[in-house]
Short mmCIF file of N, CA and C in Angstrom, two decimals:
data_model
loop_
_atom_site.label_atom_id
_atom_site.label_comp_id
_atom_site.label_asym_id
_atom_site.label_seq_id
_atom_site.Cartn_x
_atom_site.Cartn_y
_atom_site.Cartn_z
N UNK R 1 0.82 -1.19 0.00
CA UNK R 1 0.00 0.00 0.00
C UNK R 1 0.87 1.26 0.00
N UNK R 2 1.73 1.14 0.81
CA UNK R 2 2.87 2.22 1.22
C UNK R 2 3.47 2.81 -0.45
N UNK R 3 4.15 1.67 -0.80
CA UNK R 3 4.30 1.81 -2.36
C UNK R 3 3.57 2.08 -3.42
N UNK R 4 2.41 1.84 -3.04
CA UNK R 4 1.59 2.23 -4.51
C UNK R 4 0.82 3.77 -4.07
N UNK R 5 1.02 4.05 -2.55
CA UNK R 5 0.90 5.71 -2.62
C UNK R 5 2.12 6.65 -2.76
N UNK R 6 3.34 6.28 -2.86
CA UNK R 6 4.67 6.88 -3.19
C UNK R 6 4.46 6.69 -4.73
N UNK R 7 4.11 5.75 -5.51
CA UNK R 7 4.26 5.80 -6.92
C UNK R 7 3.55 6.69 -7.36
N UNK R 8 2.01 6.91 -6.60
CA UNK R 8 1.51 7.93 -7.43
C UNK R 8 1.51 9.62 -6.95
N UNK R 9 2.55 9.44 -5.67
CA UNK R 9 2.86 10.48 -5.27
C UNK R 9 3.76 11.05 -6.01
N UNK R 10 4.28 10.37 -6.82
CA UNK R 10 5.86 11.09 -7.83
C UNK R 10 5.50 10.97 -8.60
N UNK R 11 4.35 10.22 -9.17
CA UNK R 11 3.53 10.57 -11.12
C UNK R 11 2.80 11.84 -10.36
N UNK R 12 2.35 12.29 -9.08
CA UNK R 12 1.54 13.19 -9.79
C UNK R 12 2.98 14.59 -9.35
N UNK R 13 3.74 14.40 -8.89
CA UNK R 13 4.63 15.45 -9.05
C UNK R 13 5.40 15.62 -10.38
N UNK R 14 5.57 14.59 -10.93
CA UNK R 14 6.13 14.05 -12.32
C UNK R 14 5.28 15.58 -12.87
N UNK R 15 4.10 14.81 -12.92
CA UNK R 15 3.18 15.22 -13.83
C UNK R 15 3.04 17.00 -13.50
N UNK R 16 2.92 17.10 -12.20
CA UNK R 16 3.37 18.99 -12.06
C UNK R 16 4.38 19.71 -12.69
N UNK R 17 5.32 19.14 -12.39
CA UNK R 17 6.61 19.59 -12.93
C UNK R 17 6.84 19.86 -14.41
N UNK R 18 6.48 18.55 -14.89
CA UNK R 18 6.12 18.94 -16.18
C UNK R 18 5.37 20.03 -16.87
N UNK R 19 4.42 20.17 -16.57
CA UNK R 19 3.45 20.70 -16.19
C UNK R 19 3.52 22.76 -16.32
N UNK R 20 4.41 22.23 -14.97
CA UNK R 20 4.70 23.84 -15.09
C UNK R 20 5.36 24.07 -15.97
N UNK R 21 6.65 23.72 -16.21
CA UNK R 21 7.89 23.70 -16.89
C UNK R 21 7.25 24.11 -18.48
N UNK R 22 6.34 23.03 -18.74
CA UNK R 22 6.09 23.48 -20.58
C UNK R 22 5.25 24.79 -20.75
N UNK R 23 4.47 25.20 -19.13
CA UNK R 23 3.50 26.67 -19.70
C UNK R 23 5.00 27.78 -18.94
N UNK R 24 5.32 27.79 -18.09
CA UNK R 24 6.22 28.74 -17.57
C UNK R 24 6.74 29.95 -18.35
N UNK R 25 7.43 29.61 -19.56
CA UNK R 25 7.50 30.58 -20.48
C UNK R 25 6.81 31.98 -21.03
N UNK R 26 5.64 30.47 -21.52
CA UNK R 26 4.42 31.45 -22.27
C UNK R 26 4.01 32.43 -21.09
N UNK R 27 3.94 32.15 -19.71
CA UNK R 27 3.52 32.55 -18.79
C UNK R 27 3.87 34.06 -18.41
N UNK R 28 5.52 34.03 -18.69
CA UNK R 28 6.00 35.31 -18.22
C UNK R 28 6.12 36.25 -19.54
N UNK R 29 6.09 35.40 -20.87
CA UNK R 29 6.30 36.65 -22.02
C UNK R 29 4.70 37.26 -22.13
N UNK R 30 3.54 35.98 -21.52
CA UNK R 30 1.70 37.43 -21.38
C UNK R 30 2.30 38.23 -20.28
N UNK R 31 3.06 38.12 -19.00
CA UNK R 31 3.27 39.19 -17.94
C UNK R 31 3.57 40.46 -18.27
N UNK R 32 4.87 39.86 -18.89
CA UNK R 32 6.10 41.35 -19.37
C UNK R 32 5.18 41.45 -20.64
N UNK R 33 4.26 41.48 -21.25
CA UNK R 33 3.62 41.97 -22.28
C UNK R 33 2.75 43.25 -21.67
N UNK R 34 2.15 42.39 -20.79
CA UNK R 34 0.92 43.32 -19.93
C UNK R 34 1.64 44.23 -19.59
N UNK R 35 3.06 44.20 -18.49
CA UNK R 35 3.52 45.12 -18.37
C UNK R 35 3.86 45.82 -18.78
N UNK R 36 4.20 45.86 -20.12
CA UNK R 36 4.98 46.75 -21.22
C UNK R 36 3.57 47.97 -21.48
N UNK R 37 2.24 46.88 -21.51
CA UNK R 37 1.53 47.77 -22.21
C UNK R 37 1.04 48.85 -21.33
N UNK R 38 1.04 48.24 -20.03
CA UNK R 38 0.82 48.91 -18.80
C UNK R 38 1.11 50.09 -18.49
N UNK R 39 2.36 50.21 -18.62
CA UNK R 39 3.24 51.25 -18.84
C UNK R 39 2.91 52.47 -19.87
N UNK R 40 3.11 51.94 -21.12
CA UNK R 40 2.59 52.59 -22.48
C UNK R 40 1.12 53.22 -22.16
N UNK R 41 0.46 52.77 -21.68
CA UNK R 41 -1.36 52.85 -21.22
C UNK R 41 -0.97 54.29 -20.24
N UNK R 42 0.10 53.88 -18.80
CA UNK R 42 0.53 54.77 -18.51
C UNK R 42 0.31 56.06 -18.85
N UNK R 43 1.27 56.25 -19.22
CA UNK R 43 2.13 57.32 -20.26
C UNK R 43 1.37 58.10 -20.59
N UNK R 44 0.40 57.56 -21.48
CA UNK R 44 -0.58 58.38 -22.30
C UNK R 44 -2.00 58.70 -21.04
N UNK R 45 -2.23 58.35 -20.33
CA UNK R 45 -3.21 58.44 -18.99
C UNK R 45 -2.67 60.06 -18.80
N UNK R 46 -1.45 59.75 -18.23
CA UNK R 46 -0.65 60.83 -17.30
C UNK R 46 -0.47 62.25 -18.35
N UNK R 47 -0.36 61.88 -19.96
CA UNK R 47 -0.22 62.88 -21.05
C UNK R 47 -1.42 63.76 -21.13
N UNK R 48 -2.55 62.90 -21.11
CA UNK R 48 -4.03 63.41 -21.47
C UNK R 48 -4.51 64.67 -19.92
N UNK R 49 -3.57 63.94 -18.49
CA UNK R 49 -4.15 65.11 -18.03
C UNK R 49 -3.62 66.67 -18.11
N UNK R 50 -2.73 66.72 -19.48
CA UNK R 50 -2.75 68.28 -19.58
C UNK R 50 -3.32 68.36 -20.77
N UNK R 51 -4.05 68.13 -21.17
CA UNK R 51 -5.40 68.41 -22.33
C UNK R 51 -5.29 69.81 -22.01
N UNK R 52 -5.39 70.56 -23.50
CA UNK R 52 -5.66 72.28 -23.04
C UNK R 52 -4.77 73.03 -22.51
N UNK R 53 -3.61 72.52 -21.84
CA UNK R 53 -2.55 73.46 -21.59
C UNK R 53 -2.12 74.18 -22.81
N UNK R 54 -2.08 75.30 -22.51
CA UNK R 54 -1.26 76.40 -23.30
C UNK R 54 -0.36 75.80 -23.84
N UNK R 55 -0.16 76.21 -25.62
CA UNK R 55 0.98 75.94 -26.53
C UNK R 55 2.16 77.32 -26.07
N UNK R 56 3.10 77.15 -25.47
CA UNK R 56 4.40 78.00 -25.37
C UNK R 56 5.22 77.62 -25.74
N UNK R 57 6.14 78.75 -26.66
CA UNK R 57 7.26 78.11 -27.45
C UNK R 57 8.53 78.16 -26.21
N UNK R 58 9.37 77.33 -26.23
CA UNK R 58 10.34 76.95 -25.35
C UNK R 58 9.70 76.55 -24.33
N UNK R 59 8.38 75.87 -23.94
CA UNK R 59 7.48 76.07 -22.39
C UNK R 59 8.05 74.63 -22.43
N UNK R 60 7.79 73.93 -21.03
CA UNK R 60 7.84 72.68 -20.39
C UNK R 60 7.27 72.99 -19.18
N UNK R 61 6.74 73.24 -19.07
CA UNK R 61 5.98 73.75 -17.03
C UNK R 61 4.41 73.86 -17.54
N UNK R 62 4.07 72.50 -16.79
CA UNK R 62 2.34 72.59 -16.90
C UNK R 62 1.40 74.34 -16.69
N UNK R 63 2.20 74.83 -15.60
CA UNK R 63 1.67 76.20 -15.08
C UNK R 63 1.70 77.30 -16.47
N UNK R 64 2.58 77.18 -17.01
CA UNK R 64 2.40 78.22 -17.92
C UNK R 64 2.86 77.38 -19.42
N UNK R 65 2.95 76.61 -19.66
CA UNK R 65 2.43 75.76 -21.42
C UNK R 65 3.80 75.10 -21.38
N UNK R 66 3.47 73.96 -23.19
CA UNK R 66 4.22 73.81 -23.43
C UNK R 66 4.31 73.43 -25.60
N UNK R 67 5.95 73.45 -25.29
CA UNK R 67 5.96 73.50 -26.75
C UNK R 67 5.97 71.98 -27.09
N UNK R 68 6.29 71.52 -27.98
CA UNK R 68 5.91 70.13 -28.43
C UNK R 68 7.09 69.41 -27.69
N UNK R 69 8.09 70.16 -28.19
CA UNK R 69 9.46 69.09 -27.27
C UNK R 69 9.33 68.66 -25.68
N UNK R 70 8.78 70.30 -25.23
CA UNK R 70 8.54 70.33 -23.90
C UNK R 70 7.85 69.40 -23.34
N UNK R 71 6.66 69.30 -24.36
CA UNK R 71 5.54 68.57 -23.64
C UNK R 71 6.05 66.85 -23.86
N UNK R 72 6.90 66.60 -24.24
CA UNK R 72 7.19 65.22 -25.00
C UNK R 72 8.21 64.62 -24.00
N UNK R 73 9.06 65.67 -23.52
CA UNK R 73 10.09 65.25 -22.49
C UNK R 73 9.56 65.26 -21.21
N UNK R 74 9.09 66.36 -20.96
CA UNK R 74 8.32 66.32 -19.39
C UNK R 74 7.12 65.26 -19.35
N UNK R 75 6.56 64.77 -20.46
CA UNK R 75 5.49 63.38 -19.85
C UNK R 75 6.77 62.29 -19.65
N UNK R 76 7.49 61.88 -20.49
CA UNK R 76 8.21 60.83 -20.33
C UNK R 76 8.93 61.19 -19.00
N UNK R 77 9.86 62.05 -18.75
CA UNK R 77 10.40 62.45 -17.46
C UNK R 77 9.78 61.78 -16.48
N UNK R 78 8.45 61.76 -16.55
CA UNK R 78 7.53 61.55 -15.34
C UNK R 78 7.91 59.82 -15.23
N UNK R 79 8.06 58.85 -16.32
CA UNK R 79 8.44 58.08 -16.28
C UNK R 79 10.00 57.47 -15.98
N UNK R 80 10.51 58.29 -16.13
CA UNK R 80 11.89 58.05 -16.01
C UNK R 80 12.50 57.92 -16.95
N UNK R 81 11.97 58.63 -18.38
CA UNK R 81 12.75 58.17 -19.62
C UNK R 81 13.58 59.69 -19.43
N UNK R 82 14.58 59.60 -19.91
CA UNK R 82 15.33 61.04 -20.28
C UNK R 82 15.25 61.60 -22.00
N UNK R 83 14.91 62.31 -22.41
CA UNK R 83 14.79 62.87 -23.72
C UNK R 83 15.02 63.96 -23.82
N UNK R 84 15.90 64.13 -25.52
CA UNK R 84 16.20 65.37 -25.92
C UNK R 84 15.43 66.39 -25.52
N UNK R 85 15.55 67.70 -25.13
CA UNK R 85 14.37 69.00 -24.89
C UNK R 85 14.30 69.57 -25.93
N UNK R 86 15.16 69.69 -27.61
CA UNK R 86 14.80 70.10 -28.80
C UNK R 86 14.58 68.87 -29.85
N UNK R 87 13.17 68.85 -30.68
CA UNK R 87 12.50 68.18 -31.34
C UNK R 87 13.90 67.78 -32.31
N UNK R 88 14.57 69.06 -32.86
CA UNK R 88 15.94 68.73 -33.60
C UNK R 88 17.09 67.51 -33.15
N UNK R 89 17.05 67.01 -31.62
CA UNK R 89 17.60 65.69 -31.23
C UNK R 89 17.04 64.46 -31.40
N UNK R 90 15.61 64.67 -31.94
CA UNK R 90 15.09 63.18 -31.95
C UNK R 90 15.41 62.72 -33.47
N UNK R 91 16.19 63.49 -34.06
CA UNK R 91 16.31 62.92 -35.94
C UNK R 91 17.32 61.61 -35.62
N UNK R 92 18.15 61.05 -34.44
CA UNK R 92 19.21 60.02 -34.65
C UNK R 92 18.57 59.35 -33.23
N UNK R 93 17.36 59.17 -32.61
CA UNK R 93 17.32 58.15 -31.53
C UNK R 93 16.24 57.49 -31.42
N UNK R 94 16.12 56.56 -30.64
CA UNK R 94 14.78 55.49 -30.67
C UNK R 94 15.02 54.72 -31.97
N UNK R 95 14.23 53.44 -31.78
CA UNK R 95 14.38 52.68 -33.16
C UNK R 95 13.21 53.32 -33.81
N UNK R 96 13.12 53.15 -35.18
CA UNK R 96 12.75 53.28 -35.76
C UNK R 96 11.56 52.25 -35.89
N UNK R 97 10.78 52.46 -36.73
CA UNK R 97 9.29 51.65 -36.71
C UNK R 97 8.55 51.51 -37.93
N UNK R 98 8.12 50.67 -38.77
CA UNK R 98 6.92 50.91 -39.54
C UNK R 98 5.78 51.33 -39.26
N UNK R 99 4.59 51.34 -39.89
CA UNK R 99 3.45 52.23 -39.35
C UNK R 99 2.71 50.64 -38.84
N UNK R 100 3.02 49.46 -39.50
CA UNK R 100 2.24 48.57 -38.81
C UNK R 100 2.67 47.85 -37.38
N UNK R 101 3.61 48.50 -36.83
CA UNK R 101 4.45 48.19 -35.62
C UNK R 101 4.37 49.63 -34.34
N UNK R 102 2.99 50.92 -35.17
CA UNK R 102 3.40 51.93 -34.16
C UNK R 102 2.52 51.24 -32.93
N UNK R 103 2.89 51.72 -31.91
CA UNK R 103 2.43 51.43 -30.97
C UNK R 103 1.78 53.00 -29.73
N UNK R 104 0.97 52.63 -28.87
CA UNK R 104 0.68 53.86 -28.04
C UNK R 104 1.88 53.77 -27.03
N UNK R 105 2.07 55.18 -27.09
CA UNK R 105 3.55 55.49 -26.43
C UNK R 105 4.77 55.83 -27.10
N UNK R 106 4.66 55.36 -28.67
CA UNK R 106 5.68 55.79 -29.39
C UNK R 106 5.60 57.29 -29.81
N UNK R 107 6.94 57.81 -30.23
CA UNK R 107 6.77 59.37 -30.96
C UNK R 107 6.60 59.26 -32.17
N UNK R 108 6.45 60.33 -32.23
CA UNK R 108 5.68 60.54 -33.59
C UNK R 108 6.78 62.01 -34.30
N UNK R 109 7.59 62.05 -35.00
CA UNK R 109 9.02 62.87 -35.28
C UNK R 109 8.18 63.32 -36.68
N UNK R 110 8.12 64.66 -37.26
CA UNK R 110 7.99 65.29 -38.07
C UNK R 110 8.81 66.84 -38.33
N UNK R 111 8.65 66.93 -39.77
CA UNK R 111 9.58 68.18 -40.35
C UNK R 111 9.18 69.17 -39.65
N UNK R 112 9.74 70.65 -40.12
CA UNK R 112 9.27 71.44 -39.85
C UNK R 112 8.10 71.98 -40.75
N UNK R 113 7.19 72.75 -40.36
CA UNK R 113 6.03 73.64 -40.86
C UNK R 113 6.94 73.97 -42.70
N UNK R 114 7.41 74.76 -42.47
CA UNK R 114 7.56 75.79 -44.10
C UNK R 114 9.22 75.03 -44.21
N UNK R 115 9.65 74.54 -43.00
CA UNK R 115 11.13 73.78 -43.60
C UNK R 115 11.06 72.35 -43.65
N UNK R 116 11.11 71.34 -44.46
CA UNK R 116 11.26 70.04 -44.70
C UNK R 116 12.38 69.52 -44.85
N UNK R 117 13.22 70.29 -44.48
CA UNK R 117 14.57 69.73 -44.22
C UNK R 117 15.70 69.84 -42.83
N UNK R 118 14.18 70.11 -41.92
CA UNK R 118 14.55 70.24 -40.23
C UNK R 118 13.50 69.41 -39.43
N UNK R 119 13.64 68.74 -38.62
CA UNK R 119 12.78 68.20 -37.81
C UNK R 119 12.00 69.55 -36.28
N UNK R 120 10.80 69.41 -36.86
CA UNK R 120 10.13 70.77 -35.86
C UNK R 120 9.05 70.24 -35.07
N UNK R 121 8.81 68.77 -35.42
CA UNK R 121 7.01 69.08 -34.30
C UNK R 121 7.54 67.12 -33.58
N UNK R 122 6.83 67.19 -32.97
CA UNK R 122 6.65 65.88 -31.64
C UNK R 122 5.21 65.33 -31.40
N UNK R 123 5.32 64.45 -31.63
CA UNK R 123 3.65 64.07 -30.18
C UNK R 123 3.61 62.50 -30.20
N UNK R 124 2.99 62.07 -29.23
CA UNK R 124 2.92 60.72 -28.62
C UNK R 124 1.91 59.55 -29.13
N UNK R 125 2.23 58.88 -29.63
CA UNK R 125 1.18 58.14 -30.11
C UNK R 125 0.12 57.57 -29.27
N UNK R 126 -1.14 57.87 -29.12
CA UNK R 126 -2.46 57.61 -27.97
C UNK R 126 -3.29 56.88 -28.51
N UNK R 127 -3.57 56.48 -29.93
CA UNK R 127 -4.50 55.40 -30.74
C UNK R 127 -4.01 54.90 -31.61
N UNK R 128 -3.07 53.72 -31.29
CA UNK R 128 -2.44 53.26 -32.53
C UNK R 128 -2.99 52.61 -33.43
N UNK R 129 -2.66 53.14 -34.94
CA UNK R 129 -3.05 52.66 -35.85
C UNK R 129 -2.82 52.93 -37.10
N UNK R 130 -1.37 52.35 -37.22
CA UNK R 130 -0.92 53.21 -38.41
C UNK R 130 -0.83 54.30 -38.50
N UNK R 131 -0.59 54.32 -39.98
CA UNK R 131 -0.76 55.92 -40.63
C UNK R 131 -2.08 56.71 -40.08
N UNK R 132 -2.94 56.07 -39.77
CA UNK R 132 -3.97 56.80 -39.38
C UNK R 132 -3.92 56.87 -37.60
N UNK R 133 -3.07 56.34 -37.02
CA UNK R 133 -2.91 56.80 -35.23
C UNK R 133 -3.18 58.15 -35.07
N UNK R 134 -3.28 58.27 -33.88
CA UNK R 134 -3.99 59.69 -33.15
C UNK R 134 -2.67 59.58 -32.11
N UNK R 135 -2.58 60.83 -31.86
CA UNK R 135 -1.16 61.46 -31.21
C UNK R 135 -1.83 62.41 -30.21
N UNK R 136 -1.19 62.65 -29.24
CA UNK R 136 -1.00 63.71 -28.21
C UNK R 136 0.03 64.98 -28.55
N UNK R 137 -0.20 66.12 -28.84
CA UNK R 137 0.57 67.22 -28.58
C UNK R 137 0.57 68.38 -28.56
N UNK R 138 1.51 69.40 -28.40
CA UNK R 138 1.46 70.22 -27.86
C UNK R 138 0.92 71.02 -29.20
N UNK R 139 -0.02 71.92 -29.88
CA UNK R 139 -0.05 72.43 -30.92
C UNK R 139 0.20 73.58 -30.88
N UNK R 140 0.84 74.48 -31.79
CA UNK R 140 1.14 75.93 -32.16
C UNK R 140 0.11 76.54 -33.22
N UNK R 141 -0.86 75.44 -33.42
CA UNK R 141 -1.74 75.55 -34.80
C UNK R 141 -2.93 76.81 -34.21
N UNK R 142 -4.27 76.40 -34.91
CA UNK R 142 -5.48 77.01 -34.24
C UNK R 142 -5.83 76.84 -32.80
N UNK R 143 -5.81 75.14 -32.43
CA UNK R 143 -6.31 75.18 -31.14
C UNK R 143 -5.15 75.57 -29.95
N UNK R 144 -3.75 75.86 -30.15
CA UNK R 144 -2.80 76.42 -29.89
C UNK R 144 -2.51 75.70 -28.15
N UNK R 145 -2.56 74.49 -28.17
CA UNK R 145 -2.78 74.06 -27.10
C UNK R 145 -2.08 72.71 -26.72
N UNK R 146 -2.28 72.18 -25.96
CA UNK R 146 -2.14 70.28 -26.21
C UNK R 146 -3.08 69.78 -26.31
N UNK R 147 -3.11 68.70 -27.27
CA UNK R 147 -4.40 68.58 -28.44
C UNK R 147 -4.24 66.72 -28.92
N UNK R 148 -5.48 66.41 -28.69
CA UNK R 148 -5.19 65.24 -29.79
C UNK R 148 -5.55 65.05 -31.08
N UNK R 149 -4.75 64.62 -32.15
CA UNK R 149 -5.13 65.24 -33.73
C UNK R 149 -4.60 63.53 -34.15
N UNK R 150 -5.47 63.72 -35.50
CA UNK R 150 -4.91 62.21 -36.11
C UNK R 150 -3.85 62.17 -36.98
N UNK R 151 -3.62 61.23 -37.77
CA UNK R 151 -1.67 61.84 -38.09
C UNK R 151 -2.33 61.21 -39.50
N UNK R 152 -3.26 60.88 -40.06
CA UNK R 152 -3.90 61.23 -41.62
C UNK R 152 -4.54 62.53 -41.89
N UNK R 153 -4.71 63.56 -40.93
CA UNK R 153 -4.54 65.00 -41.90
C UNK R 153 -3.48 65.03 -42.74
N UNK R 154 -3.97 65.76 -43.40
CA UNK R 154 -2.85 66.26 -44.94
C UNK R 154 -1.62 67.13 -44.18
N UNK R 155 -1.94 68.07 -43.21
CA UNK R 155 -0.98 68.60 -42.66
C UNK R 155 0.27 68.04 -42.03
N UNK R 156 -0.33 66.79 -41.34
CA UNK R 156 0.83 65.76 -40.55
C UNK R 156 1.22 64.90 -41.71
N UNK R 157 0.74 64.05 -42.28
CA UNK R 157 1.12 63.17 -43.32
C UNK R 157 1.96 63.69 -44.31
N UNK R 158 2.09 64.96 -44.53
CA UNK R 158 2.78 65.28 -45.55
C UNK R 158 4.61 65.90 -44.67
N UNK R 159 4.17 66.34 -43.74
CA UNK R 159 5.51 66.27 -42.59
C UNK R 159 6.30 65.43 -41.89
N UNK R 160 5.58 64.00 -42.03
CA UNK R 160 5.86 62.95 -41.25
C UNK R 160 7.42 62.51 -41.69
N UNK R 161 8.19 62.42 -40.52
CA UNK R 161 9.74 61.83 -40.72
C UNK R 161 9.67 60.78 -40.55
N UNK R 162 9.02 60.15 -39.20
CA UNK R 162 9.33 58.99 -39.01
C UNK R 162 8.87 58.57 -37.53
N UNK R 163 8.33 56.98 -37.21
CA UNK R 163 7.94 57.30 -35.71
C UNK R 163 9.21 56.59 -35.20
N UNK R 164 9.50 56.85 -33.72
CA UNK R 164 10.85 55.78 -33.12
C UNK R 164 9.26 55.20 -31.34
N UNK R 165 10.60 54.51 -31.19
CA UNK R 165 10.14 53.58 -29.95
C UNK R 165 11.11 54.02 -29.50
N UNK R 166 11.19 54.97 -27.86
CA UNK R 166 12.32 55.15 -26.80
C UNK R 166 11.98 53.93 -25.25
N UNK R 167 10.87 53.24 -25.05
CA UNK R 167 10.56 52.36 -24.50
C UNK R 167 11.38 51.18 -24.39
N UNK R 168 11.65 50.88 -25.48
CA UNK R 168 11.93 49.13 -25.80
C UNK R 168 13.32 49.02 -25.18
N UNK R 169 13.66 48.16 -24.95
CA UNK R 169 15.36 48.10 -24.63
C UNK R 169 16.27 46.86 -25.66
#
């Protein structure tokens, strides 16, 4: 009797072990997924509560506005990312991305207004989806504010440099 409850005491540990061992994996790449997105979800939570802040050129201070760079470094800051404070440093960092790989949380890097051969505007990707994602930023436009706009206007699409990922490691 003794023996035939030790045998099936080590098939059914057998059988745990196993068990765990073949899901374990899958287990932690859904975790660190969630977490990743968690984060990203973050980001853009913490971005949206300055909706309407004042567009100021050189600004970064919720109290009195900000400009696109401003507003792009001081949300991430909040995270602990460090980023350029002129839109002109993001032309060589973050990887790079296709539009079917943008994700919420990525930047969104465009020319300048009347120069296309300078990088001038920023904003955060908040609805990913391609070419057609919706961004967070700071605008100098009409609504002169921080704004969410979709990045298939003719105005953005035709400025668009390129999006990067500063997240990923």
């Amino acid at each position: 009797m003794k023996s035939s409850l030790y045998i099936l005491f080590i098939s059914a540990i057998s059988c745990l072990s196993f068990t765990c061992k073949k899901e374990h994996p899958k287990d932690i790449n859904l975790i660190q997924k969630t977490q990743a997105e968690t984060e990203r979800d973050a980001i853009i939570t913490y971005a949206k509560q300055y909706l309407g802040t004042p567009y100021l050129y050189a600004g970064n201070n919720p109290a009195k506005g900000f400009d696109c760079s401003g507003f792009v470094s001081y949300v991430f800051h909040h995270f602990d990312v460090s980023l350029p404070r002129s839109s002109g440093q993001y032309k060589n960092i973050g990887i790079e991305l296709s539009p079917e790989d943008f994700k919420v949380g990525d930047i969104l890097v465009f020319y300048g207004y009347k120069d296309k051969t300078i990088i001038g505007h920023l904003g955060i990707i908040c609805e990913a989806n391609g070419m057609q994602s919706k961004f967070i930023h700071a605008s100098s436009g009409k609504v002169n504010s921080v704004t969410i706009t979709s990045l298939d206007t003719k105005h953005y699409t035709n400025r668009f440099y390129k999006c990067i990922d500063v997240l990923s490691k």
